Short mmCIF file of C-alpha atoms in Angstrom, two decimals:
data_model
loop_
_atom_site.label_atom_id
_atom_site.label_comp_id
_atom_site.label_asym_id
_atom_site.label_seq_id
_atom_site.Cartn_x
_atom_site.Cartn_y
_atom_site.Cartn_z
CA MET A 347 31.77 -7.59 -9.89
CA SER A 348 32.88 -8.48 -6.37
CA PHE A 349 32.39 -11.75 -4.56
CA ASP A 350 30.73 -9.82 -1.77
CA TYR A 351 28.02 -8.78 -4.16
CA LEU A 352 27.01 -12.36 -4.73
CA ILE A 353 27.18 -13.21 -1.04
CA ALA A 354 24.98 -10.25 -0.20
CA LEU A 355 22.35 -11.67 -2.53
CA ILE A 356 22.07 -14.88 -0.52
CA THR A 357 19.36 -13.36 1.74
CA ILE A 358 17.28 -12.24 -1.36
CA ALA A 359 17.79 -15.69 -2.92
CA TRP A 360 16.57 -17.33 0.28
CA LEU A 361 13.45 -15.15 0.34
CA ILE A 362 12.68 -16.17 -3.25
CA ILE A 363 13.18 -19.81 -2.52
CA GLY A 364 11.24 -19.72 0.76
CA PHE A 365 8.25 -17.76 -0.55
CA VAL A 366 7.97 -19.02 -4.13
CA ALA A 367 9.47 -22.49 -4.25
CA LEU A 368 8.88 -23.76 -0.67
CA LYS A 369 5.68 -21.67 -0.23
CA LEU A 370 6.59 -20.89 3.36
CA PRO A 371 4.48 -18.31 5.14
CA GLY A 372 6.11 -14.96 5.88
CA HIS A 373 6.23 -15.42 9.59
CA ILE A 374 8.45 -18.45 9.03
CA CYS A 375 10.40 -17.49 5.95
CA CYS A 376 11.43 -13.99 7.10
CA PRO A 377 12.84 -14.83 10.52
CA ILE A 378 15.01 -17.51 8.87
CA GLY A 379 16.11 -14.80 6.40
CA LEU A 380 17.01 -12.57 9.20
CA ALA A 381 19.13 -15.30 10.90
CA ILE A 382 20.89 -15.91 7.48
CA THR A 383 21.53 -12.13 7.17
CA VAL A 384 23.02 -11.83 10.66
CA VAL A 385 25.35 -14.90 10.04
CA LEU A 386 26.47 -13.35 6.70
CA ALA A 387 27.08 -9.92 8.25
CA MET A 388 29.13 -11.35 11.15
CA PHE A 389 31.26 -13.73 9.11
CA ASN A 390 31.77 -12.15 5.74
CA TRP A 391 31.47 -8.44 6.65
CA HIS A 392 33.05 -8.89 10.14
CA MET A 393 30.11 -7.18 11.87
CA PRO A 394 30.54 -7.50 15.69
CA ALA A 395 27.77 -9.47 17.41
CA VAL A 396 26.69 -6.43 19.42
CA SER A 397 26.36 -4.45 16.18
CA ALA A 398 24.30 -7.10 14.58
CA LEU A 399 22.10 -7.39 17.70
CA THR A 400 21.57 -3.63 18.00
CA ALA A 401 20.83 -3.30 14.29
CA THR A 402 18.23 -5.93 14.62
CA LEU A 403 16.74 -4.19 17.69
CA GLU A 404 16.59 -0.85 15.75
CA GLY A 405 14.68 -2.77 13.04
CA VAL A 406 12.25 -4.18 15.65
CA ALA A 407 11.78 -0.74 17.04
CA MET A 408 10.82 0.77 13.62
CA ALA A 409 8.63 -2.19 12.92
CA VAL A 410 6.73 -1.82 16.10
CA TRP A 411 6.57 2.02 16.17
CA PRO A 412 5.38 3.53 14.00
CA ILE A 413 4.65 0.81 11.41
CA GLY A 414 3.17 -2.04 13.61
CA ILE A 415 0.94 0.43 15.44
CA ILE A 416 -0.48 1.69 12.10
CA VAL A 417 -1.21 -1.80 10.96
CA ILE A 418 -2.99 -2.85 14.19
CA ALA A 419 -4.94 0.40 14.44
CA ALA A 420 -6.09 0.35 10.79
CA ILE A 421 -7.33 -3.26 11.05
CA PHE A 422 -8.87 -2.43 14.42
CA VAL A 423 -10.96 0.39 12.88
CA TYR A 424 -12.09 -1.78 10.02
CA ASN A 425 -12.97 -4.80 12.21
CA LEU A 426 -14.84 -2.44 14.65
CA SER A 427 -16.85 -1.10 11.81
CA VAL A 428 -17.81 -4.59 10.86
CA LYS A 429 -18.70 -5.44 14.45
CA THR A 430 -20.95 -2.40 14.87
CA GLY A 431 -22.66 -2.88 11.51
CA GLY A 432 -21.27 0.39 10.24
CA MET A 433 -19.50 -1.42 7.31
CA ASP A 434 -22.81 -2.90 6.10
CA THR A 435 -24.36 0.67 6.06
CA ILE A 436 -21.41 1.85 4.08
CA LYS A 437 -21.85 -0.97 1.57
CA THR A 438 -25.57 -0.22 1.22
CA THR A 439 -25.03 3.59 0.62
CA LEU A 440 -22.39 2.83 -2.12
CA THR A 441 -24.35 0.02 -3.86
CA ALA A 442 -27.53 2.18 -3.94
CA ILE A 443 -25.87 5.03 -6.03
CA SER A 444 -26.25 3.37 -9.42
CA ALA A 445 -27.88 0.25 -11.13
CA ASP A 446 -25.26 0.15 -13.87
CA ARG A 447 -22.80 -2.67 -13.15
CA ARG A 448 -19.99 -0.61 -14.89
CA ILE A 449 -20.51 2.37 -12.68
CA GLN A 450 -20.64 0.05 -9.61
CA VAL A 451 -17.16 -1.16 -10.57
CA LEU A 452 -16.00 2.47 -10.38
CA ILE A 453 -17.79 2.97 -7.03
CA ILE A 454 -17.19 -0.42 -5.22
CA ALA A 455 -13.91 -1.56 -6.65
CA TRP A 456 -12.11 1.69 -7.61
CA GLY A 457 -13.32 4.33 -5.22
CA PHE A 458 -14.26 2.21 -2.12
CA GLY A 459 -11.41 -0.19 -2.79
CA GLY A 460 -9.02 2.85 -2.88
CA PHE A 461 -10.55 4.18 0.29
CA LEU A 462 -9.97 0.87 2.07
CA GLU A 463 -6.39 0.75 0.76
CA GLY A 464 -5.75 4.27 1.99
CA ALA A 465 -7.30 3.53 5.41
CA SER A 466 -6.18 0.03 6.27
CA GLY A 467 -4.60 -1.79 3.36
CA PHE A 468 -3.18 -5.34 3.99
CA GLY A 469 -5.63 -7.06 1.63
CA THR A 470 -8.83 -5.45 2.67
CA SER A 471 -9.06 -3.33 -0.48
CA VAL A 472 -9.02 -6.43 -2.74
CA ALA A 473 -11.03 -8.96 -0.70
CA ILE A 474 -13.92 -6.76 0.49
CA PRO A 475 -14.78 -5.06 -2.77
CA ALA A 476 -14.34 -8.38 -4.69
CA ALA A 477 -16.79 -10.08 -2.25
CA ILE A 478 -19.27 -7.28 -2.67
CA LEU A 479 -19.23 -7.47 -6.43
CA VAL A 480 -19.80 -11.28 -6.37
CA GLY A 481 -22.78 -10.55 -4.01
CA LEU A 482 -24.15 -8.16 -6.67
CA GLY A 483 -23.97 -10.87 -9.40
CA PHE A 484 -20.54 -10.48 -10.87
CA ASP A 485 -18.51 -13.47 -12.04
CA PRO A 486 -15.99 -14.42 -9.37
CA ILE A 487 -12.99 -14.51 -11.64
CA GLN A 488 -14.00 -11.28 -13.15
CA SER A 489 -14.44 -9.74 -9.74
CA CYS A 490 -10.96 -10.84 -8.62
CA ILE A 491 -9.25 -9.40 -11.75
CA ILE A 492 -11.17 -6.08 -11.41
CA CYS A 493 -10.23 -5.69 -7.80
CA LEU A 494 -6.66 -6.74 -8.27
CA LEU A 495 -6.41 -4.06 -11.06
CA SER A 496 -7.92 -1.47 -8.78
CA ASN A 497 -5.09 -2.02 -6.24
CA VAL A 498 -2.30 -1.60 -8.83
CA PRO A 499 -1.75 2.21 -8.88
CA VAL A 500 -2.72 3.03 -5.26
CA ALA A 501 -1.12 0.49 -2.98
CA GLU A 502 2.24 2.39 -2.73
CA LEU A 503 0.59 4.91 -0.49
CA GLY A 504 -1.81 2.51 1.18
CA ALA A 505 -2.44 1.91 4.87
CA ILE A 506 -1.77 5.61 5.64
CA GLY A 507 1.35 5.63 3.43
CA ILE A 508 3.28 2.95 5.26
CA PRO A 509 5.35 1.69 2.22
CA VAL A 510 6.67 5.12 1.30
CA ILE A 511 7.13 6.18 4.97
CA THR A 512 9.05 2.98 5.55
CA GLY A 513 11.29 3.36 2.47
CA ALA A 514 11.99 7.01 3.23
CA SER A 515 12.83 6.25 6.89
CA LEU A 516 15.25 3.49 5.94
CA THR A 517 17.05 5.84 3.53
CA ASN A 518 16.72 9.15 5.52
CA LEU A 519 15.00 10.74 2.59
CA ASN A 520 12.08 13.22 2.68
CA ALA A 521 8.90 11.17 2.67
CA THR A 522 6.85 13.95 1.06
CA THR A 523 9.28 14.19 -1.90
CA VAL A 524 9.24 10.42 -2.35
CA SER A 525 5.49 10.27 -2.23
CA GLY A 526 5.03 13.06 -4.75
CA PHE A 527 7.41 11.31 -7.10
CA ALA A 528 5.60 7.95 -6.56
CA VAL A 529 2.22 9.31 -7.41
CA LEU A 530 3.71 11.22 -10.39
CA GLN A 531 5.17 7.98 -11.76
CA LEU A 532 1.80 6.28 -11.29
CA PHE A 533 -0.36 9.16 -12.44
CA VAL A 534 -1.12 7.79 -15.91
CA LEU A 535 -1.93 4.31 -14.43
CA ILE A 536 -4.32 5.88 -11.90
CA VAL A 537 -6.21 7.41 -14.80
CA VAL A 538 -6.26 4.48 -17.13
CA CYS A 539 -6.83 1.65 -14.58
CA PRO A 540 -10.56 2.46 -14.28
CA ILE A 541 -10.92 2.10 -18.07
CA PHE A 542 -9.37 -1.42 -17.93
CA MET A 543 -11.66 -2.24 -15.00
CA VAL A 544 -14.85 -1.00 -16.64
CA ARG A 545 -13.93 -2.65 -19.84
CA LEU A 546 -13.89 -6.05 -18.08
CA ALA A 547 -17.46 -5.36 -16.88
CA GLY A 548 -18.82 -4.28 -20.33
CA LYS A 549 -18.48 -1.79 -23.12
CA LEU A 550 -17.33 1.76 -22.44
CA LYS A 551 -19.95 3.26 -24.59
CA GLY A 552 -22.10 5.63 -22.49
CA VAL A 553 -19.68 5.61 -19.54
CA TRP A 554 -16.51 7.02 -21.12
CA ALA A 555 -16.85 10.39 -19.33
CA ILE A 556 -17.65 9.05 -15.88
CA THR A 557 -14.72 6.51 -16.13
CA LEU A 558 -12.27 9.21 -17.10
CA VAL A 559 -13.47 11.54 -14.38
CA SER A 560 -13.30 8.84 -11.79
CA GLY A 561 -9.63 8.26 -12.60
CA LEU A 562 -8.65 11.94 -12.80
CA ALA A 563 -10.58 12.80 -9.59
CA PHE A 564 -8.31 10.14 -7.90
CA ALA A 565 -5.10 11.04 -9.48
CA VAL A 566 -5.08 14.90 -9.21
CA PRO A 567 -5.80 15.15 -5.44
CA ALA A 568 -3.59 12.09 -4.70
CA TYR A 569 -0.67 13.83 -6.37
CA LEU A 570 -1.34 17.22 -4.78
CA ILE A 571 -1.54 15.65 -1.22
CA GLY A 572 1.35 13.23 -1.80
CA ALA A 573 3.59 16.01 -3.21
CA PHE A 574 2.81 18.90 -0.84
CA VAL A 575 1.42 17.38 2.41
CA GLY A 576 2.85 13.90 2.67
CA PRO A 577 2.16 10.26 2.01
CA GLU A 578 -0.28 9.64 4.87
CA LEU A 579 -3.48 10.96 3.23
CA SER A 580 -2.62 10.74 -0.46
CA THR A 581 -4.58 7.57 -1.38
CA LEU A 582 -7.34 8.33 1.07
CA VAL A 583 -8.01 11.86 -0.36
CA GLY A 584 -7.77 10.51 -3.89
CA ALA A 585 -10.38 7.80 -3.16
CA ILE A 586 -12.78 10.36 -1.57
CA GLY A 587 -12.30 12.70 -4.53
CA SER A 588 -13.07 9.82 -6.97
CA LEU A 589 -16.12 8.67 -4.88
CA VAL A 590 -17.55 12.14 -4.80
CA ALA A 591 -16.99 12.85 -8.50
CA THR A 592 -18.38 9.48 -9.53
CA PHE A 593 -21.39 9.94 -7.29
CA ALA A 594 -22.04 13.39 -8.79
CA MET A 595 -21.93 12.16 -12.38
CA ALA A 596 -24.00 9.04 -11.58
CA LYS A 597 -26.73 11.27 -10.30
CA THR A 598 -26.58 13.81 -13.11
CA VAL A 599 -25.03 12.65 -16.31
CA ASN A 600 -25.47 8.93 -15.99
CA LYS A 601 -28.89 8.74 -14.35
CA THR A 602 -30.28 6.13 -16.71
CA THR A 603 -29.08 2.59 -17.01
CA ASP A 604 -28.64 0.46 -20.16
CA LYS A 605 -30.75 -2.67 -19.71
CA GLU A 606 -27.78 -4.81 -20.74
CA TYR A 607 -25.90 -3.64 -17.72
CA TYR A 608 -28.74 -3.31 -15.16
CA MET A 609 -27.92 -4.77 -11.82
CA ASP A 610 -30.70 -6.14 -9.58
CA GLY A 611 -28.67 -5.75 -6.39
CA ALA A 612 -29.06 -1.97 -6.71
CA ASP A 613 -32.78 -2.24 -6.14
CA ALA A 614 -32.35 -4.13 -2.87
CA ALA A 615 -29.82 -1.61 -1.70
CA ARG A 616 -32.21 1.36 -2.48
CA GLU A 617 -34.87 -0.27 -0.43
CA LYS A 618 -32.53 -0.60 2.54
CA MET A 619 -31.56 3.03 2.05
CA LYS A 620 -35.11 4.05 2.72
CA GLN A 621 -34.72 2.69 6.34
CA LEU A 622 -31.51 4.60 6.94
CA SER A 623 -31.38 8.14 8.25
CA THR A 624 -28.63 10.70 7.82
CA ALA A 625 -27.59 10.04 11.39
CA ASP A 626 -27.23 6.32 10.59
CA MET A 627 -24.86 7.07 7.66
CA VAL A 628 -22.80 9.59 9.63
CA LYS A 629 -22.39 7.02 12.39
CA ALA A 630 -21.25 4.37 9.89
CA TRP A 631 -18.59 6.67 8.33
CA SER A 632 -17.62 8.42 11.63
CA PRO A 633 -14.38 6.40 12.38
CA PHE A 634 -13.09 7.06 8.88
CA LEU A 635 -14.17 10.70 8.93
CA LEU A 636 -12.45 11.17 12.26
CA MET A 637 -9.31 9.48 10.95
CA PHE A 638 -9.24 11.77 7.90
CA VAL A 639 -9.83 14.95 9.86
CA SER A 640 -7.30 14.08 12.59
CA MET A 641 -4.50 13.39 10.28
CA LEU A 642 -5.33 16.46 8.20
CA LEU A 643 -5.30 18.74 11.16
CA THR A 644 -2.09 17.39 12.54
CA SER A 645 -0.37 17.62 9.10
CA LYS A 646 2.12 20.21 8.01
CA LEU A 647 -0.90 22.23 6.60
CA PHE A 648 -1.64 23.21 10.22
CA PRO A 649 1.74 24.08 11.69
CA ALA A 650 0.23 25.43 14.96
CA ILE A 651 -1.00 21.99 15.72
CA ASN A 652 1.74 19.90 13.91
CA ALA A 653 4.65 21.56 15.63
CA PRO A 654 3.80 21.03 19.32
CA LEU A 655 2.57 17.44 18.76
CA SER A 656 5.66 16.52 16.71
CA ALA A 657 7.78 17.83 19.54
CA ILE A 658 6.46 15.07 21.85
CA LYS A 659 9.14 12.48 21.00
CA SER A 660 12.04 10.55 22.33
CA ALA A 661 15.35 10.06 20.66
CA VAL A 662 16.91 6.81 21.70
CA PRO A 663 20.40 5.44 20.67
CA ILE A 664 20.08 1.82 19.78
CA TYR A 665 22.69 0.85 17.25
CA ILE A 666 26.25 0.40 18.34
CA ASN A 667 28.83 0.39 15.61
CA ALA A 668 32.11 -1.65 15.39
CA ALA A 669 33.94 0.94 17.47
CA GLY A 670 31.41 0.59 20.25
CA GLU A 671 29.88 3.95 19.60
CA ARG A 672 26.13 4.83 19.58
CA THR A 673 26.29 6.88 16.34
CA ALA A 674 22.54 6.60 15.32
CA MET A 675 19.46 7.84 17.13
CA TYR A 676 16.05 6.36 16.60
CA THR A 677 13.17 8.76 17.27
CA PHE A 678 9.81 7.74 18.69
CA SER A 679 7.06 10.16 17.94
CA TRP A 680 4.43 9.40 20.65
CA ILE A 681 1.32 11.55 19.63
CA ASN A 682 1.76 12.87 16.08
CA THR A 683 2.03 9.48 14.40
CA PRO A 684 -0.62 7.97 12.23
CA GLY A 685 -1.15 4.86 14.32
CA VAL A 686 -2.03 6.70 17.43
CA LEU A 687 -4.44 9.05 15.49
CA ILE A 688 -6.10 6.05 13.80
CA PHE A 689 -6.57 4.15 17.01
CA LEU A 690 -8.08 7.22 18.75
CA SER A 691 -10.40 7.87 15.69
CA GLY A 692 -11.50 4.21 15.94
CA VAL A 693 -12.32 4.38 19.69
CA ILE A 694 -14.29 7.66 19.32
CA GLY A 695 -16.01 6.41 16.24
CA GLY A 696 -16.80 3.15 18.00
CA LEU A 697 -18.46 5.03 20.91
CA ILE A 698 -20.46 7.08 18.41
CA GLN A 699 -21.58 3.85 16.84
CA GLY A 700 -22.65 2.44 20.22
CA ALA A 701 -19.82 -0.03 20.82
CA SER A 702 -19.04 -0.76 24.44
CA ILE A 703 -15.58 -0.66 25.98
CA SER A 704 -15.73 -4.49 26.21
CA ASP A 705 -16.69 -4.72 22.51
CA MET A 706 -13.74 -2.64 21.55
CA ALA A 707 -11.43 -4.54 23.74
CA GLY A 708 -12.61 -7.80 22.12
CA VAL A 709 -12.15 -6.30 18.68
CA LEU A 710 -8.70 -5.09 19.47
CA GLY A 711 -7.70 -8.51 20.86
CA ALA A 712 -8.99 -10.24 17.69
CA SER A 713 -7.20 -7.61 15.53
CA LEU A 714 -3.90 -8.34 17.35
CA LYS A 715 -4.41 -12.06 16.91
CA GLN A 716 -5.33 -11.60 13.31
CA MET A 717 -2.21 -9.50 12.43
CA PHE A 718 0.25 -11.28 14.69
CA LYS A 719 1.88 -13.29 11.97
CA SER A 720 2.03 -10.22 9.67
CA ILE A 721 3.77 -8.16 12.41
CA ILE A 722 6.36 -10.97 12.74
CA THR A 723 6.94 -10.81 9.02
CA ILE A 724 7.20 -7.06 9.01
CA VAL A 725 9.58 -7.08 12.12
CA SER A 726 11.88 -9.61 10.40
CA ILE A 727 11.91 -7.78 7.09
CA ILE A 728 12.82 -4.39 8.54
CA ALA A 729 15.41 -6.00 10.85
CA ILE A 730 16.95 -7.64 7.74
CA ALA A 731 17.07 -4.27 6.02
CA LYS A 732 18.75 -2.67 9.00
CA VAL A 733 21.45 -5.33 9.38
CA MET A 734 22.21 -5.41 5.68
CA GLY A 735 22.40 -1.59 5.59
CA TYR A 736 24.74 -1.25 8.68
CA ALA A 737 26.92 -4.21 7.55
CA GLY A 738 27.61 -2.71 4.11
CA MET A 739 25.76 -5.54 2.24
CA VAL A 740 23.33 -3.01 0.49
CA ALA A 741 26.32 -0.91 -0.60
CA ASP A 742 27.94 -3.94 -2.16
CA ILE A 743 24.75 -4.98 -3.94
CA ALA A 744 24.44 -1.32 -5.25
CA THR A 745 28.01 -1.46 -6.51
CA GLY A 746 27.22 -4.71 -8.32
CA MET A 747 24.05 -3.31 -9.80
CA VAL A 748 25.95 -0.22 -11.15
CA ALA A 749 28.58 -2.51 -12.72
CA LEU A 750 25.93 -4.65 -14.41
CA THR A 751 23.57 -1.97 -15.71
CA GLY A 752 25.47 1.35 -15.68
CA SER A 753 23.38 4.32 -16.76
CA LEU A 754 20.48 2.00 -17.77
CA TYR A 755 19.72 1.18 -14.16
CA PRO A 756 16.67 3.41 -13.91
CA LEU A 757 14.98 1.11 -16.41
CA PHE A 758 15.27 -1.72 -14.00
CA ALA A 759 14.44 0.08 -10.73
CA PRO A 760 10.60 -0.61 -11.03
CA ILE A 761 11.20 -4.27 -11.83
CA ILE A 762 13.22 -4.70 -8.68
CA GLY A 763 10.28 -3.23 -6.61
CA GLY A 764 7.85 -5.57 -8.51
CA ILE A 765 9.92 -8.64 -7.82
CA GLY A 766 9.97 -7.74 -4.10
CA THR A 767 6.17 -7.61 -3.94
CA PHE A 768 5.83 -10.79 -6.01
CA ILE A 769 8.24 -12.55 -3.53
CA THR A 770 6.74 -11.24 -0.25
CA GLY A 771 3.15 -10.21 -1.20
CA SER A 772 3.65 -6.77 0.43
CA VAL A 773 4.45 -3.37 -1.04
CA THR A 774 5.78 -2.34 2.40
CA SER A 775 8.14 -5.42 2.47
CA SER A 776 9.42 -4.65 -1.02
CA CYS A 777 10.05 -1.01 -0.06
CA THR A 778 11.82 -2.27 3.13
CA LEU A 779 14.00 -4.67 1.27
CA PHE A 780 15.06 -2.56 -1.69
CA SER A 781 14.66 1.24 -0.86
CA ALA A 782 18.30 1.45 0.53
CA LEU A 783 19.53 -0.48 -2.51
CA GLN A 784 17.73 2.09 -4.83
CA ALA A 785 19.06 5.02 -2.89
CA GLN A 786 22.67 3.83 -2.76
CA THR A 787 22.56 2.88 -6.46
CA ALA A 788 21.16 6.23 -7.41
CA SER A 789 23.98 7.93 -5.36
CA ALA A 790 26.66 5.95 -7.11
CA LEU A 791 25.24 7.02 -10.48
CA GLY A 792 24.72 10.66 -9.45
CA LEU A 793 20.92 10.33 -9.84
CA SER A 794 17.96 11.43 -7.63
CA GLN A 795 17.70 9.05 -4.76
CA GLU A 796 14.14 10.05 -4.14
CA TRP A 797 13.17 9.33 -7.70
CA LEU A 798 14.51 5.83 -7.75
CA VAL A 799 13.13 5.01 -4.25
CA ALA A 800 9.81 6.13 -5.67
CA ALA A 801 10.31 3.99 -8.73
CA ASN A 802 10.89 1.05 -6.40
CA ALA A 803 7.54 1.80 -4.62
CA ALA A 804 5.71 2.24 -8.06
CA GLY A 805 6.98 -1.00 -9.32
CA ALA A 806 6.13 -2.74 -5.99
CA THR A 807 2.54 -1.70 -6.20
CA VAL A 808 2.20 -3.11 -9.72
CA GLY A 809 3.72 -6.36 -8.63
CA LYS A 810 0.80 -6.91 -6.30
CA VAL A 811 -1.46 -7.80 -9.29
CA ILE A 812 0.41 -11.07 -9.69
CA SER A 813 1.45 -11.70 -6.17
CA PRO A 814 0.36 -15.21 -5.07
CA GLN A 815 -0.73 -13.85 -1.70
CA SER A 816 -3.03 -11.21 -3.17
CA ILE A 817 -4.38 -13.60 -5.67
CA ALA A 818 -4.99 -16.23 -2.97
CA MET A 819 -6.77 -13.60 -0.80
CA ALA A 820 -9.03 -12.43 -3.67
CA ALA A 821 -9.83 -16.01 -4.62
CA ALA A 822 -10.79 -16.87 -1.02
CA ALA A 823 -13.02 -13.80 -0.74
CA THR A 824 -14.94 -14.65 -3.89
CA GLY A 825 -15.27 -18.41 -3.42
CA CYS A 826 -12.99 -19.42 -6.34
CA VAL A 827 -10.22 -20.99 -4.38
CA GLY A 828 -8.13 -23.12 -6.67
CA SER A 829 -8.35 -20.74 -9.61
CA ASP A 830 -5.00 -19.09 -8.80
CA GLY A 831 -3.45 -20.22 -12.05
CA ILE A 832 -6.20 -18.73 -14.05
CA LEU A 833 -6.07 -15.45 -12.22
CA ILE A 834 -2.19 -15.17 -12.61
CA ARG A 835 -2.48 -15.90 -16.38
CA LYS A 836 -5.05 -13.13 -16.86
CA ALA A 837 -3.36 -10.66 -14.53
CA ILE A 838 0.23 -11.10 -15.81
CA VAL A 839 -0.62 -9.35 -19.04
CA TYR A 840 -1.60 -6.13 -17.16
CA CYS A 841 1.39 -6.38 -14.92
CA ALA A 842 3.74 -6.63 -17.89
CA ILE A 843 2.17 -3.62 -19.65
CA PHE A 844 2.20 -1.47 -16.48
CA LEU A 845 5.75 -2.35 -15.53
CA ALA A 846 7.06 -1.70 -18.99
CA PHE A 847 5.45 1.79 -18.78
CA LEU A 848 6.99 2.48 -15.40
CA CYS A 849 10.50 1.32 -16.56
CA VAL A 850 10.33 3.85 -19.44
CA PHE A 851 8.95 6.62 -17.24
CA SER A 852 11.60 5.94 -14.52
CA TYR A 853 14.36 6.22 -17.15
CA ALA A 854 12.76 9.28 -18.70
CA GLY A 855 12.48 11.08 -15.40
CA VAL A 856 16.25 11.17 -14.79
CA TYR A 857 17.64 11.42 -18.28
CA TRP A 858 14.84 13.18 -20.36
CA PHE A 859 13.09 15.30 -17.74
CA GLY A 860 16.17 16.04 -15.71
CA ILE A 861 14.72 15.20 -12.32
CA SER A 862 17.51 15.49 -9.67
#
């Protein structure tokens, strides 16, 4: 093991100390980590100052476009729906479907939570459903655990696929291949997570079928979209499939409700539903429907639209290597990028809902303010990844990992992703930090780079269930601030089980199933 391997780990060690021990916020911890990385790159790897600067600038460019624009646009759409009252209508329509608290877990926490994760991510998929469940009479601690579990198998393709898109971009891998592998690795967890969630709300007797269908109706379309279309719509389509299937069974097979699990909140929602017209419901869902349709039509499924829009781009040389050469080009796709499509969908949807231009401007300003610190964190993390990659730090870490683990490395790939999310609280940040490491380690071992990058993403999403940031957000939304320790103790059991499964599956994929 080389001394450079240990020096390259200093940045990772700082992030662990900063986030976990010192409890620094991301917008402070990560810029310090970037400064440390640049100093290490320049003095130990002899990276010229201009190379360190341009590598950082390339990271900033990627963080702003396309990642930052997706984050801002997604939160803008959600906040605008809250402003116009559309989100209240959506909550009412979902709550009125069934009076059975177990089925409401499938609808609110699983289906709707997955929809929010696919559309916006960044905590909305845990906080909002958990708050709704508490409003319906669920225990706050129970609501937090249920919603944390709902996020476990779907966050790797949340926020229009940002984690996988980022990981694939940093490693120059095919994002569709990576997303297909990621959903495949998580397929079993997507099916069984609803079972764990419903079991927390009561017995499975009488709801076995609807619970199983709810999971399968999510997993199957999520895999098909992720593997054959791309990461952008995988979670969103899976959530819609689950909501439709769960609704259909709730209205046919599970029409009656066991008195033990009857939920009074459903009656109030049904009364509100009587005052809503079809037009009201269409208006409420319009931004999300437009988002879905626009991204579907501009995907590879429709090459006549995809090709000309994808051609509207600019390739810009940013990074300058040690020889003073601009060897890498960074491409800005100006129209056919999720952030632009989401923002346009939000504006058109807002107009349909009756929002004025000034209303939308105010919501956009508030969204920018709300996400400003998160953007600083994302910019810093991606800049760290770029500097480490160009300097050769990632290659040295990969060499060290191969020396330590050898052919057993695929067993540890998901754990590395999980640690990344536990440290940073973000699946995207974990994919940013470790995707290049996974790819280079896979290359050194002669294994599939896409498979191990996907394993990193799968492990990262499981890590969210015990991430202090995720738990704090869930606790704040349900009014049980201060119960973080209780939540971690309850959640860590699920995290351990899920990670163990992923580790075995990651190893099996390359050595038993022969994925290459």
